[in-house]
Coordinates of C-alpha atoms and ligand atoms in Angstrom, one line a residue:
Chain A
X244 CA -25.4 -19.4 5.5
X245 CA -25.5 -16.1 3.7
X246 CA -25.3 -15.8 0.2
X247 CA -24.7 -12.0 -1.9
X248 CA -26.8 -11.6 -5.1
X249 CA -24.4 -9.3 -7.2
X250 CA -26.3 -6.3 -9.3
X251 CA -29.9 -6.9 -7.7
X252 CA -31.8 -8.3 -5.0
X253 CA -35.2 -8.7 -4.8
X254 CA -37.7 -10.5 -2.3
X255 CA -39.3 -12.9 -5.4
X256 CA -35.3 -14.1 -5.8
X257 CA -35.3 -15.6 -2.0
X258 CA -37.8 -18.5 -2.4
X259 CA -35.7 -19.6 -5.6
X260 CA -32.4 -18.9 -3.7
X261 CA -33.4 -21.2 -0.7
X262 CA -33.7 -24.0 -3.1
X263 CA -30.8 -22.9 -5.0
X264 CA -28.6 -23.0 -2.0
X265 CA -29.8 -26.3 -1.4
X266 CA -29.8 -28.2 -4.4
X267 CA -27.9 -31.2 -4.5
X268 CA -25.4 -29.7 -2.3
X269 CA -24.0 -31.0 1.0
X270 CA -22.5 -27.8 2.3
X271 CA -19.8 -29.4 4.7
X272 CA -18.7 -31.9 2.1
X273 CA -16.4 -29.1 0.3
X274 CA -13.8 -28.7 2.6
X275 CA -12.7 -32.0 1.9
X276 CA -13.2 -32.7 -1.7
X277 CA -11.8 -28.6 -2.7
X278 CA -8.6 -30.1 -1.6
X279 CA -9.0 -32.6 -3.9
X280 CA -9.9 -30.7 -6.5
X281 CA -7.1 -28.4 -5.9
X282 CA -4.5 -31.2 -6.2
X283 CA -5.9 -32.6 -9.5
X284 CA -6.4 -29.2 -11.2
X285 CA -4.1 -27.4 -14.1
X286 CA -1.3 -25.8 -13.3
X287 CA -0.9 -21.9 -13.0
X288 CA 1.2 -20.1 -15.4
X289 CA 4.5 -19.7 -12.7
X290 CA 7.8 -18.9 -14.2
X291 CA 9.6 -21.2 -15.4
X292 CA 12.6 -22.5 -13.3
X293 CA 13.2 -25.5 -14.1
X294 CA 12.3 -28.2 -11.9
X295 CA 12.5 -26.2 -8.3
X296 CA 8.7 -25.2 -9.1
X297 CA 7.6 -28.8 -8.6
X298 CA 8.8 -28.7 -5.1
X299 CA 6.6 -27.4 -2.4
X300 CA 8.8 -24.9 -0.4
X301 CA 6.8 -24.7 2.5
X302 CA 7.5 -27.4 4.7
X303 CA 11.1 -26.6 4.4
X304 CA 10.4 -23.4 4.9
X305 CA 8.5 -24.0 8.2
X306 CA 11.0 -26.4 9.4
X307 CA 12.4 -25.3 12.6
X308 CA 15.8 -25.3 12.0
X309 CA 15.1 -23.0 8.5
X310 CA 13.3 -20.7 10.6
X311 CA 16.0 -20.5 13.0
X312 CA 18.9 -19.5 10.7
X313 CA 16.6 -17.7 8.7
X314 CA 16.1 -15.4 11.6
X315 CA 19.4 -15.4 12.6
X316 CA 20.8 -14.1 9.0
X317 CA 18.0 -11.2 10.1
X318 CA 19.7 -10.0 12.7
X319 CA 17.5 -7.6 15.3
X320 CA 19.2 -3.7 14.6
X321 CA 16.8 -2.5 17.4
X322 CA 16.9 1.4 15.5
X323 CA 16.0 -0.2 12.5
X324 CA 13.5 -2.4 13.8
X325 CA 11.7 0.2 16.1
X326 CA 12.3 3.0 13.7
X327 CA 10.1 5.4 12.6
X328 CA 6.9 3.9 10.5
X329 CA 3.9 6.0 9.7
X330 CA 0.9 5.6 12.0
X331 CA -1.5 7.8 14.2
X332 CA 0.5 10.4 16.5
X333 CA -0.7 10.0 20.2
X334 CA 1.1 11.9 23.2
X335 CA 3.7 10.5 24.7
X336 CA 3.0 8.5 28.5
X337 CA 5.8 9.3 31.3
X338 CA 5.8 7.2 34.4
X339 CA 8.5 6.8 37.0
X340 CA 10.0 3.3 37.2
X341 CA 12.3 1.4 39.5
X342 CA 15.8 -0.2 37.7
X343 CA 14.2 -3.6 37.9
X344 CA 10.7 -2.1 36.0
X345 CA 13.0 -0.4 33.6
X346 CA 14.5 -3.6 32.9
X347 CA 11.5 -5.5 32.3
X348 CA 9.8 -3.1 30.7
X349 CA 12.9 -3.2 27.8
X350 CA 12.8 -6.7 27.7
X351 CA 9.0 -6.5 27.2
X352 CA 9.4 -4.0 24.3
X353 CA 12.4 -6.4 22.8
X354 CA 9.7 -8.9 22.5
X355 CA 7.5 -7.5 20.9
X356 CA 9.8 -5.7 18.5
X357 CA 10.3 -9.3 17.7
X358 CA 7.6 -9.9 16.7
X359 CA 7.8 -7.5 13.6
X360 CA 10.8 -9.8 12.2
X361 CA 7.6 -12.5 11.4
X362 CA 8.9 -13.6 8.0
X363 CA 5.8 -14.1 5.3
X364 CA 5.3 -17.8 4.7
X365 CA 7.4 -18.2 1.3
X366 CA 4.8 -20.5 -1.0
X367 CA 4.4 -21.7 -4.5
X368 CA 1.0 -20.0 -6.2
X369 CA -2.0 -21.6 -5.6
X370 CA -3.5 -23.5 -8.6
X371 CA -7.3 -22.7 -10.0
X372 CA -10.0 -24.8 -8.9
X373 CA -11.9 -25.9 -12.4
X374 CA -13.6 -29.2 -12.2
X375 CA -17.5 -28.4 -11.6
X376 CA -19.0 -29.7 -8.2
X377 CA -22.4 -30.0 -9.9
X378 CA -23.3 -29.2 -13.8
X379 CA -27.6 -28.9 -13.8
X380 CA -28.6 -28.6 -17.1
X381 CA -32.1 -27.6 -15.6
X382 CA -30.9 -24.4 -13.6
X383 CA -29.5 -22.9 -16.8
X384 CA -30.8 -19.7 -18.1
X385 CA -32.5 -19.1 -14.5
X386 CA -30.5 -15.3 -14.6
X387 CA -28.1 -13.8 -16.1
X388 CA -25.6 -13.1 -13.5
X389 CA -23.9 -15.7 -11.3
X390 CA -24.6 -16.5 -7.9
X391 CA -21.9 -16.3 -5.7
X392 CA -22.6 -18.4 -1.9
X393 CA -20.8 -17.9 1.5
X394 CA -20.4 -19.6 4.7
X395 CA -20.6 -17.0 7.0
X396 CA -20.7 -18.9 9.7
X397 CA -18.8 -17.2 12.9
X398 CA -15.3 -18.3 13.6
X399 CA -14.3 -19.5 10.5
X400 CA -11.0 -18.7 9.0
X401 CA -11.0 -17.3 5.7
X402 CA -9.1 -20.2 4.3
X403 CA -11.3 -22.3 5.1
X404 CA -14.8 -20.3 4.2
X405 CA -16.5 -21.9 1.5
X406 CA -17.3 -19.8 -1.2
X407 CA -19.1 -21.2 -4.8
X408 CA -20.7 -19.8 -7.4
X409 CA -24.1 -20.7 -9.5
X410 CA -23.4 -20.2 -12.7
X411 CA -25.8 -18.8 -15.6
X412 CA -25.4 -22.3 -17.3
X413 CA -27.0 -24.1 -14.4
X414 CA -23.1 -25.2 -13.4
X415 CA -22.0 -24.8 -9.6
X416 CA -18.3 -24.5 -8.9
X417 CA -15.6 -24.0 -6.5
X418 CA -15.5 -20.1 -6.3
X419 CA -12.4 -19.0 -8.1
X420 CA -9.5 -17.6 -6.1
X421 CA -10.4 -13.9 -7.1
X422 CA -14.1 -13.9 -6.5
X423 CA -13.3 -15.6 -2.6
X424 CA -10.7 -13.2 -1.8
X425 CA -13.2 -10.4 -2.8
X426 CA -15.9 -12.4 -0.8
X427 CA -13.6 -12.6 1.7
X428 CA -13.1 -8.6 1.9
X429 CA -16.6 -8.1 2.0
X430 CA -17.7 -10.9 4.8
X431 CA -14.8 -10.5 7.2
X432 CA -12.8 -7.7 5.9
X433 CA -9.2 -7.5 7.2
X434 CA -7.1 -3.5 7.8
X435 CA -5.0 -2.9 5.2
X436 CA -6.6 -4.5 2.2
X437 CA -8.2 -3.3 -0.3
X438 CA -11.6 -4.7 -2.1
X439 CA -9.2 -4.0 -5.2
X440 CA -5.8 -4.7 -6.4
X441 CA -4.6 -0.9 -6.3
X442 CA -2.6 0.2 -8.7
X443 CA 0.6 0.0 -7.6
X444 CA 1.0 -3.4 -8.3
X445 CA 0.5 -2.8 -12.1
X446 CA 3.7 -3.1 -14.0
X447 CA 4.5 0.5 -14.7
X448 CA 4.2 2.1 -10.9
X449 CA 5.7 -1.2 -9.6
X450 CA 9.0 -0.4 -12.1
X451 CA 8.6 2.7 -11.1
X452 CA 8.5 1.9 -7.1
X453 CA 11.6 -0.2 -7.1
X454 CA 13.5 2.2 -9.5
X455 CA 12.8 4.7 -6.4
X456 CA 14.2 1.5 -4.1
X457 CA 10.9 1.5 -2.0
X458 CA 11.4 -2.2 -1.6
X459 CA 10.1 -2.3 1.7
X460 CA 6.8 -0.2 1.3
X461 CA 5.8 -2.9 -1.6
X462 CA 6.7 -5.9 0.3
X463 CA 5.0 -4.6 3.2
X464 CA 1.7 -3.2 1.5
X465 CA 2.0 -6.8 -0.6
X466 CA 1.6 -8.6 2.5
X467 CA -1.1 -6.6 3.6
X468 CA -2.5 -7.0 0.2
X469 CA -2.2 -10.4 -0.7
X470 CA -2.4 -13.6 0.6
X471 CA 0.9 -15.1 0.2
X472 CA -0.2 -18.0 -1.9
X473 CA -1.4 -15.6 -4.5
X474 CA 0.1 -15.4 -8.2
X475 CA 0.3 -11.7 -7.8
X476 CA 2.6 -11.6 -4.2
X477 CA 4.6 -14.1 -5.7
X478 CA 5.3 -12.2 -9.0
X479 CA 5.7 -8.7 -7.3
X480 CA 7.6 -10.2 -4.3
X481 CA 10.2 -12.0 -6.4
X482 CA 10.5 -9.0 -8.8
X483 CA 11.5 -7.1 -5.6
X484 CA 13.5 -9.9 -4.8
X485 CA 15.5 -10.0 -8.2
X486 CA 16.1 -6.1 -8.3
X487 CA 17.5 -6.1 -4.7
X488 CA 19.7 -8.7 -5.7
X489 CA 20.7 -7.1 -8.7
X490 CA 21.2 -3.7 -7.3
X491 CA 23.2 -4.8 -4.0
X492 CA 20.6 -3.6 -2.0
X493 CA 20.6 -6.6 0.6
X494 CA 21.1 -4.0 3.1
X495 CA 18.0 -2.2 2.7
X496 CA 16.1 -5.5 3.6
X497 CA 18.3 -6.3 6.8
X498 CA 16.3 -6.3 9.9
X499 CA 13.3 -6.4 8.4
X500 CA 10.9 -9.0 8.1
X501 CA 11.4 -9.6 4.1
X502 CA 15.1 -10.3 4.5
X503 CA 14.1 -14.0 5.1
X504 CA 11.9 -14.2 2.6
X505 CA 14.6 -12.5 0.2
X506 CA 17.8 -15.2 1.5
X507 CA 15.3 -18.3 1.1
X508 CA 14.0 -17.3 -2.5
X509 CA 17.5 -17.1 -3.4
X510 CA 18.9 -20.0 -1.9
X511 CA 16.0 -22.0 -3.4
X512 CA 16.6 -20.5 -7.2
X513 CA 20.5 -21.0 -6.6
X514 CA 21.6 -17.5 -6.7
X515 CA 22.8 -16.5 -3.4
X516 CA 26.4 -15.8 -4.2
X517 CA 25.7 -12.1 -4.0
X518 CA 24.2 -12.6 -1.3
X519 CA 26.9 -14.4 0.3
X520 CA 29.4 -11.7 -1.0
X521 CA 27.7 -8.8 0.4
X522 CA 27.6 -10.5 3.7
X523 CA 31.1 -11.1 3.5
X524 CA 32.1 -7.9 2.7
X525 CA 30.2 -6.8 5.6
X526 CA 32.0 -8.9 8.4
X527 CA 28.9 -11.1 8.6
X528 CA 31.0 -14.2 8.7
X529 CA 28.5 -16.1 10.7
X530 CA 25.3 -15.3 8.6
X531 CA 27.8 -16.3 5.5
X532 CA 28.1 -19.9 7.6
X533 CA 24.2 -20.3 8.2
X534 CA 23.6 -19.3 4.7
X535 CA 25.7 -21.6 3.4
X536 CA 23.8 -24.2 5.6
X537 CA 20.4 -23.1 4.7
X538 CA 21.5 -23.9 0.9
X539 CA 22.4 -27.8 2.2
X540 CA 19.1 -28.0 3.9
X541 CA 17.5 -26.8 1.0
X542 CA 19.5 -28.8 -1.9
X543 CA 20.0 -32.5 0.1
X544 CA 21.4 -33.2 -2.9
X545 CA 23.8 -30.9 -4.0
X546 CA 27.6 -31.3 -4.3
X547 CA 27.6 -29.0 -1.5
X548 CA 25.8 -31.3 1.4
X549 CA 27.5 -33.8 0.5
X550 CA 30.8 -31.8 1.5
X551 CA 29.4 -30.0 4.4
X552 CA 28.7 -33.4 5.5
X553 CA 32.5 -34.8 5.8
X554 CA 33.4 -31.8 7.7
X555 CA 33.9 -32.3 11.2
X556 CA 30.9 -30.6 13.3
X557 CA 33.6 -28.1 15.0
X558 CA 35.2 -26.8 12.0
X559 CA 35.0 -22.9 11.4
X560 CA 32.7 -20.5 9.9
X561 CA 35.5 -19.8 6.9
X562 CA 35.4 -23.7 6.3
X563 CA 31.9 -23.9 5.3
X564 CA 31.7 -21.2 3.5
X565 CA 35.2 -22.8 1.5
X566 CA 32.9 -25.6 0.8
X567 CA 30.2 -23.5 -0.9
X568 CA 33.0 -21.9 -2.8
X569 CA 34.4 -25.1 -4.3
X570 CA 31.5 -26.6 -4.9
X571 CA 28.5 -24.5 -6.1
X572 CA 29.5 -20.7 -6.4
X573 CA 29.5 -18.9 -9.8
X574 CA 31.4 -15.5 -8.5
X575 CA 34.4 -18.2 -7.0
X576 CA 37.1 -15.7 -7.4
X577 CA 35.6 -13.0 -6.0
X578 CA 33.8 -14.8 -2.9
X579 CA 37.4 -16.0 -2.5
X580 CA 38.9 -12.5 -2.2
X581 CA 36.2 -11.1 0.2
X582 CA 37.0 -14.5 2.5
X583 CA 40.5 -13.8 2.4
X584 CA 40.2 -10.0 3.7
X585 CA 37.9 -11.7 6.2
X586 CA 40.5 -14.1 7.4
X587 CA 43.5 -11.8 7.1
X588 CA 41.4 -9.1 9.0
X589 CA 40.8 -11.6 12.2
Chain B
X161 CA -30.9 49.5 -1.0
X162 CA -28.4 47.6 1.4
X163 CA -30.6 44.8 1.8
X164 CA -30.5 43.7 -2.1
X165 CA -26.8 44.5 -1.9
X166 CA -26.9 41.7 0.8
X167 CA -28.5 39.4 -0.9
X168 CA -26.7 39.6 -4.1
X169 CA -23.2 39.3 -2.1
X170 CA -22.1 35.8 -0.8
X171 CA -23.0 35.2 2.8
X172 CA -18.9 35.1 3.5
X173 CA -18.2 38.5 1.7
X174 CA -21.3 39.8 3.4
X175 CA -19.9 39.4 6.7
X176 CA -16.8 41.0 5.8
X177 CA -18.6 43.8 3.6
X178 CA -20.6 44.7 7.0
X179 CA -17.7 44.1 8.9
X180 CA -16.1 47.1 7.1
X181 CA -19.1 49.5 7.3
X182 CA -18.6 49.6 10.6
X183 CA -14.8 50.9 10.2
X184 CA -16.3 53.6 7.4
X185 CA -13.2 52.7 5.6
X186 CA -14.0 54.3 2.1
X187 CA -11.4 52.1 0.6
X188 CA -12.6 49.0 1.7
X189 CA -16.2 49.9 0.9
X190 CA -15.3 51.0 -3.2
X191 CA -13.3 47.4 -3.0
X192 CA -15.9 45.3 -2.2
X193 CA -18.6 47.4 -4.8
X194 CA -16.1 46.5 -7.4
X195 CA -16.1 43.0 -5.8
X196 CA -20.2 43.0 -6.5
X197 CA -20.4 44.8 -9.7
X198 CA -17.9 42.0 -11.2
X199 CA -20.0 38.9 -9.6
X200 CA -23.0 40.9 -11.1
X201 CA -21.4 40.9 -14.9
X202 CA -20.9 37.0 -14.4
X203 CA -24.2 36.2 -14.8
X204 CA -24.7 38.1 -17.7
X205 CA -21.3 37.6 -19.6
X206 CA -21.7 33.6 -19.4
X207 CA -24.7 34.0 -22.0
X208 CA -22.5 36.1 -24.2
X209 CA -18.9 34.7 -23.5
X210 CA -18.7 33.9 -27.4
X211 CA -19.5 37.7 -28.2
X212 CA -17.0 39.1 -25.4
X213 CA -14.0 36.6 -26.7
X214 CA -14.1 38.1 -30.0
X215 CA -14.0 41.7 -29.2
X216 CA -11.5 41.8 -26.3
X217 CA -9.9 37.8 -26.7
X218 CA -6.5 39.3 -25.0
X219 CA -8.0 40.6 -21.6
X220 CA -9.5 37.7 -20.1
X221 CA -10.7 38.3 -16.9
X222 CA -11.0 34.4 -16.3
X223 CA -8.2 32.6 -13.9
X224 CA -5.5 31.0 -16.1
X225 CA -6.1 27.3 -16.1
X226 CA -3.0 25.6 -15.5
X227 CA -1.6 22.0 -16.7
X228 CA 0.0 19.2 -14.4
X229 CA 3.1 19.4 -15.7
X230 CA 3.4 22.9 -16.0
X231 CA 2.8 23.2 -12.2
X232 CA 5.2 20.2 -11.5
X233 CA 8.1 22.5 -13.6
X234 CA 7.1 25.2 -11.0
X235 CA 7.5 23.4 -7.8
X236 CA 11.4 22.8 -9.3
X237 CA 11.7 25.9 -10.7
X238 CA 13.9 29.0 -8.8
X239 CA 10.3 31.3 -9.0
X240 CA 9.0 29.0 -6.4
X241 CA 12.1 28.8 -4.1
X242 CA 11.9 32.5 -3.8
X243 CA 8.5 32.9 -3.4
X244 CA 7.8 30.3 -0.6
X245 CA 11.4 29.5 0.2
X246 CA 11.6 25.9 2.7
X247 CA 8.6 26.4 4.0
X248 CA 5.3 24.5 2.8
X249 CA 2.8 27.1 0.7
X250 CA 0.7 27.2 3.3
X251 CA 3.4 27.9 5.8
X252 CA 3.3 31.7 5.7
X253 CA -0.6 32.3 4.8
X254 CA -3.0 34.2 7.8
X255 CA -6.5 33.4 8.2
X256 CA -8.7 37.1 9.0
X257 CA -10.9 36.4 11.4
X258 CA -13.0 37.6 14.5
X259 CA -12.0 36.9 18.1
X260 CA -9.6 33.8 19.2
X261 CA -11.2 30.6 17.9
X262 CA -11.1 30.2 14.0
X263 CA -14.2 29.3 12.1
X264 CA -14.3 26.5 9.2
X265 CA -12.6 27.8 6.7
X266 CA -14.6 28.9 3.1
X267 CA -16.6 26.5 1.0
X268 CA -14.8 28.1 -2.1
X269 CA -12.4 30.7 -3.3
X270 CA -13.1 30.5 -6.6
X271 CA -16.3 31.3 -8.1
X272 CA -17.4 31.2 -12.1
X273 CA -13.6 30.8 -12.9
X274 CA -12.6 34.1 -10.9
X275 CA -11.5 34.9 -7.8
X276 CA -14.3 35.7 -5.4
X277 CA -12.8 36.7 -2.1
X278 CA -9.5 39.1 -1.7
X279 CA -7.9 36.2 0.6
X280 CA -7.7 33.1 -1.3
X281 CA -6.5 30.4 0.6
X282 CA -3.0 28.8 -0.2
X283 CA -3.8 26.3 -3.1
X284 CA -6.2 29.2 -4.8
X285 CA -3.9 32.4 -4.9
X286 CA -1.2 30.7 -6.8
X287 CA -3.0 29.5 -9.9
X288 CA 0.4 27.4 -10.7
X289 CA 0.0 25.3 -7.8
X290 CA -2.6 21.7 -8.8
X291 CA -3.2 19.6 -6.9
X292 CA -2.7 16.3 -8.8
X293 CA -1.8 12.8 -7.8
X294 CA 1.4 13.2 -10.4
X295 CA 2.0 16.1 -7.9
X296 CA 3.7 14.5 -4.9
X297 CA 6.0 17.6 -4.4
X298 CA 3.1 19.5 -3.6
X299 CA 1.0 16.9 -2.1
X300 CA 3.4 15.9 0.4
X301 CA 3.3 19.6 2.1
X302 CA -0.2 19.2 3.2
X303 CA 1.1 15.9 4.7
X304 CA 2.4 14.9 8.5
X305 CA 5.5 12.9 7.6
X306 CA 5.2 11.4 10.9
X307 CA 2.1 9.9 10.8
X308 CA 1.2 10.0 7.0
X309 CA -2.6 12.0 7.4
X310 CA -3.5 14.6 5.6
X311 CA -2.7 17.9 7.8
X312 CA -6.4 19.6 9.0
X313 CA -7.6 22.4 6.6
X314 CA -8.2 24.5 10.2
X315 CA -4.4 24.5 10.4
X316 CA -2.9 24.8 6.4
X317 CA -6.1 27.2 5.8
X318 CA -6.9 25.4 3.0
X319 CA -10.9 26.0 1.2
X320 CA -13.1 23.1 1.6
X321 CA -13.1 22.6 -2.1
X322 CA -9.3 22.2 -2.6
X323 CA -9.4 20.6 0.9
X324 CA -11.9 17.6 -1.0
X325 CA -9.5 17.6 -4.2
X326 CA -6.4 17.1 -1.8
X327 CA -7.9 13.9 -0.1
X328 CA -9.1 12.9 -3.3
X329 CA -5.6 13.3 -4.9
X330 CA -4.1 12.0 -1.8
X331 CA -5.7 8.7 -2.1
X332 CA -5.0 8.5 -5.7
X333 CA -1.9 9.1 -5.2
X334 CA -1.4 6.3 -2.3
X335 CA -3.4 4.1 -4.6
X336 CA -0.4 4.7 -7.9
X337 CA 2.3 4.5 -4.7
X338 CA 3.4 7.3 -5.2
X339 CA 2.8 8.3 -1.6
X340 CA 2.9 6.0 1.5
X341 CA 0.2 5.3 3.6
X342 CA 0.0 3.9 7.1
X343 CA 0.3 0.0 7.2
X344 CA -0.7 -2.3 10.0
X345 CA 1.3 -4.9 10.9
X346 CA 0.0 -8.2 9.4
X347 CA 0.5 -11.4 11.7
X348 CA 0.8 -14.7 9.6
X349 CA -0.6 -18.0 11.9
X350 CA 1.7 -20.3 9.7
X351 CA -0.3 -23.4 10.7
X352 CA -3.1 -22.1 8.1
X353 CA -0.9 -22.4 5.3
X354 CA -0.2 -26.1 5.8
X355 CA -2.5 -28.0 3.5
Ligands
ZN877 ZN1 -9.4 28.0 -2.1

């Protein structure tokens, strides 16, 4: 158990901070009751959409089958996936290799290209842990800063660290999410993130970013950022999300690992019908077909599922997507057009 | 005589001062007395710079301090395109020095507000060129666009005082996204997120 002492640290604090640390506090109890507490909490200030917010995407975002046309709407451009990204030069390596090493050795790198398709798990925000563990009317006034304490213990994952804080008024709480991920940082700090938020995330540079179309660079350096339960990934992932979709960018995402992330957000806010055109116009027939059955999986009950359902398992890529059509689009005439030049085309 | 010439002179213009002796170029030699006599005045005109402003305002001898935004107009502007052309500034610009391996390059070119060598490196002979995270135009030369570091100041020639400013900038500038950085690749373990 190590604890940081933020502004000062002197050796008269550590006989105070021994008891401190164990005051009425059974360290291994908190994993269990923080859940808890998590559950029965306030909610965050998340946008409103209605009632979709309530759900919890991401067991139906984990599902197998979601993951499997999710990655299938990805496709794998192997230029675009092993294209150039920024990182340290080294020299090239040459070697001499038989046909049957050649082979393996593509099929190795094909793996592990694969790899980089990973989508981010797509969650709701976390909610703010506020009901005190332990209010000690005694302790209060003992300093005027707060004590933050952390399990360091080794192996721990840094969702499940405890981190809690001594407050000036005696009260000892839950760390909140900002002061853990900070903790976090310090304790077992991870490539690629910063101690703080930089400040490209701020509204103006952010505006600026996607007016640029550097989607990718800020969902990337998001991920590496954030963890993807956090209010600020979700607010700068879906503002990404929104201007993409408004733009007719889709294209830009394809192949990467965000294009998931970008189908399912709009799929679960009901707006994929741009979406859906886009891949239409671009002889993607059979991502058209799965997106149309991610939208059942995620609305069971929607007009849609219930007409997917009475078509007969063998029916054609063009059916399904006629189902969506009639039943949930908002662009119907359109969609309809871009399905005819697909049909007429084939 | 020579000795307190040394010592007055900056260990770098020393070397070249001797350096020239040797040669018995007489050009040279009344150059770099000039050179002397003007880091000399500095010390006494900053006590009197109110004094000298008022008598001769018009001929400054101080470098022209130039805005942001004025040096963002001149990377745009057609002055620029013929005086560096394609190329990055530093593209063109020759380091003088002795034998075949280069030494780090100078702490400073710029001394008191004035030029204090006659071969300013690339950022300090142009007084329109700032480095400045609003910049990226010029940031982005002293750049590898294949792996995103900043380039070494042994190969752009670049002092160690605008070499500082640049990685400063640079990181400012990576901070504001205005410039991308290198990224690792984060692996998500998607049985952490289930609660
Ligand atoms: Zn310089």
């Amino acid at each position: 158990m190590a604890a940081s002492i933020p502004f000062r640290a002197t050796m008269s604090y550590s006989k105070l901070f021994t008891q401190l640390a164990h005051l009425k506090v059974r360290w291994r109890g908190f994993a269990s009751s923080s859940k808890v507490l998590c559950a029965s909490s306030e909610e965050t200030a998340s946008p409103s959409y209605g009632n979709t917010t309530e759900r919890d995407p991401f067991p139906i975002f984990v599902d197998n089958e979601v993951q499997d046309l999710l990655s299938k709407i990805t496709g794998f451009d192997i230029l675009k996936v092993a294209g150039p990204h920024k990182r340290h030069l080294e020299k090239p390596k040459y070697r001499l290799l038989t046909d049957a090493e050649l082979k393996g050795e593509m099929a190795a790198a094909r793996d592990r290209l694969s790899k980089r398709l990973q989508i981010p798990p797509y969650m709701n925000p976390r909610k703010p842990n506020v009901t005190p563990l332990a209010v000690d009317p005694d302790l209060a006034h003992f300093d005027t800063s707060n004590y933050v304490f952390t399990d360091v213990t080794f192996g721990i994952k840094d969702r499940d660290r405890t981190v809690v804080v001594r407050e000036t008024d005696g009260t000892l709480r839950i760390a909140p999410w900002d002061v853990r991920d900070r903790m976090n940082q310090i304790y077992n700090p991870r490539e690629g993130k910063e101690y703080l938020k930089p400040q490209m995330f701020d509204e103006k540079n952010l505006e600026r970013m996607i007016w640029e179309k550097k989607y990718v660079y800020i969902l990337d350096r998001a991920c590496c950022q954030f963890e993807p339960d956090d209010p600020d990934f979700i607010r700068t992932t879906h503002r990404v999300y929104k201007a993409v979709d408004s733009a007719g960018d889709h294209d830009d995402l394809r192949s990467t690992r965000h294009f998931g992330s970008l189908a399912f957000y709009l799929v679960w806010y009901k707006m994929a019908d741009s979406l859906l055109l886009d891949m239409l116009k671009r002889d993607f027939a059979s991502d058209a077909a799965d997106l149309v059955k991610l939208y059942s999986i995620v609305h069971p009950q929607s007009a849609c599922t219930t007409s997917l359902k009475q078509l007969s398992s063998d029916s054609n890529l063009a059916a399904v997507v006629q189902v969506y059509i009639d039943t949930t689009s908002t662009l119907s005439s359109e969609l309809q057009l871009a399905l005819q030049a697909l049909e007429d085309a084939d | 005589m020579a000795a307190s010439l040394r010592s007055l002179l900056q260990p770098h213009i020393a070397s070249t001062f001797l350096q020239q002796i040797g040669y018995g170029n007489q050009l040279t030699w009344c150059r770099n007395l000039v050179l002397t006599k003007r880091l000399l005045q500095d010390d006494a005109a900053s006590i009197e710079v109110e004094a000298d402003d008022e008598e001769s305002g018009a001929t400054s001898p101080k470098r022209q301090v130039v805005d942001v935004g004025t040096s963002i107009r001149y990377l745009d502007s057609k002055a620029f395109q013929e005086g560096y052309g394609d190329k990055p500034v530093w593209f063109h610009y020759r380091r003088n020095f002795k034998g075949q391996i280069a030494p780090k390059t100078r702490k400073t070119c710029v001394r008191s507000g004035e030029l204090a060598t006659s071969s300013p490196c690339p950022v300090c002979r142009d007084e329109y060129l700032v480095l400045d995270a609003k910049n990226t135009k010029l940031l982005e030369q002293f750049i590898s666009p294949f792996s995103g570091e900043i380039l070494d100041s042994q190969k752009t020639g670049l002092c160690q005082k605008q070499q500082k400013t640049l990685e400063l900038e640079v990181m400012r500038a990576q901070d504001e996204g205005r410039i991308e950085k290198q990224l690792p690749f984060r692996t998500y373990n998607y049985d952490d997120y289930k609660s």
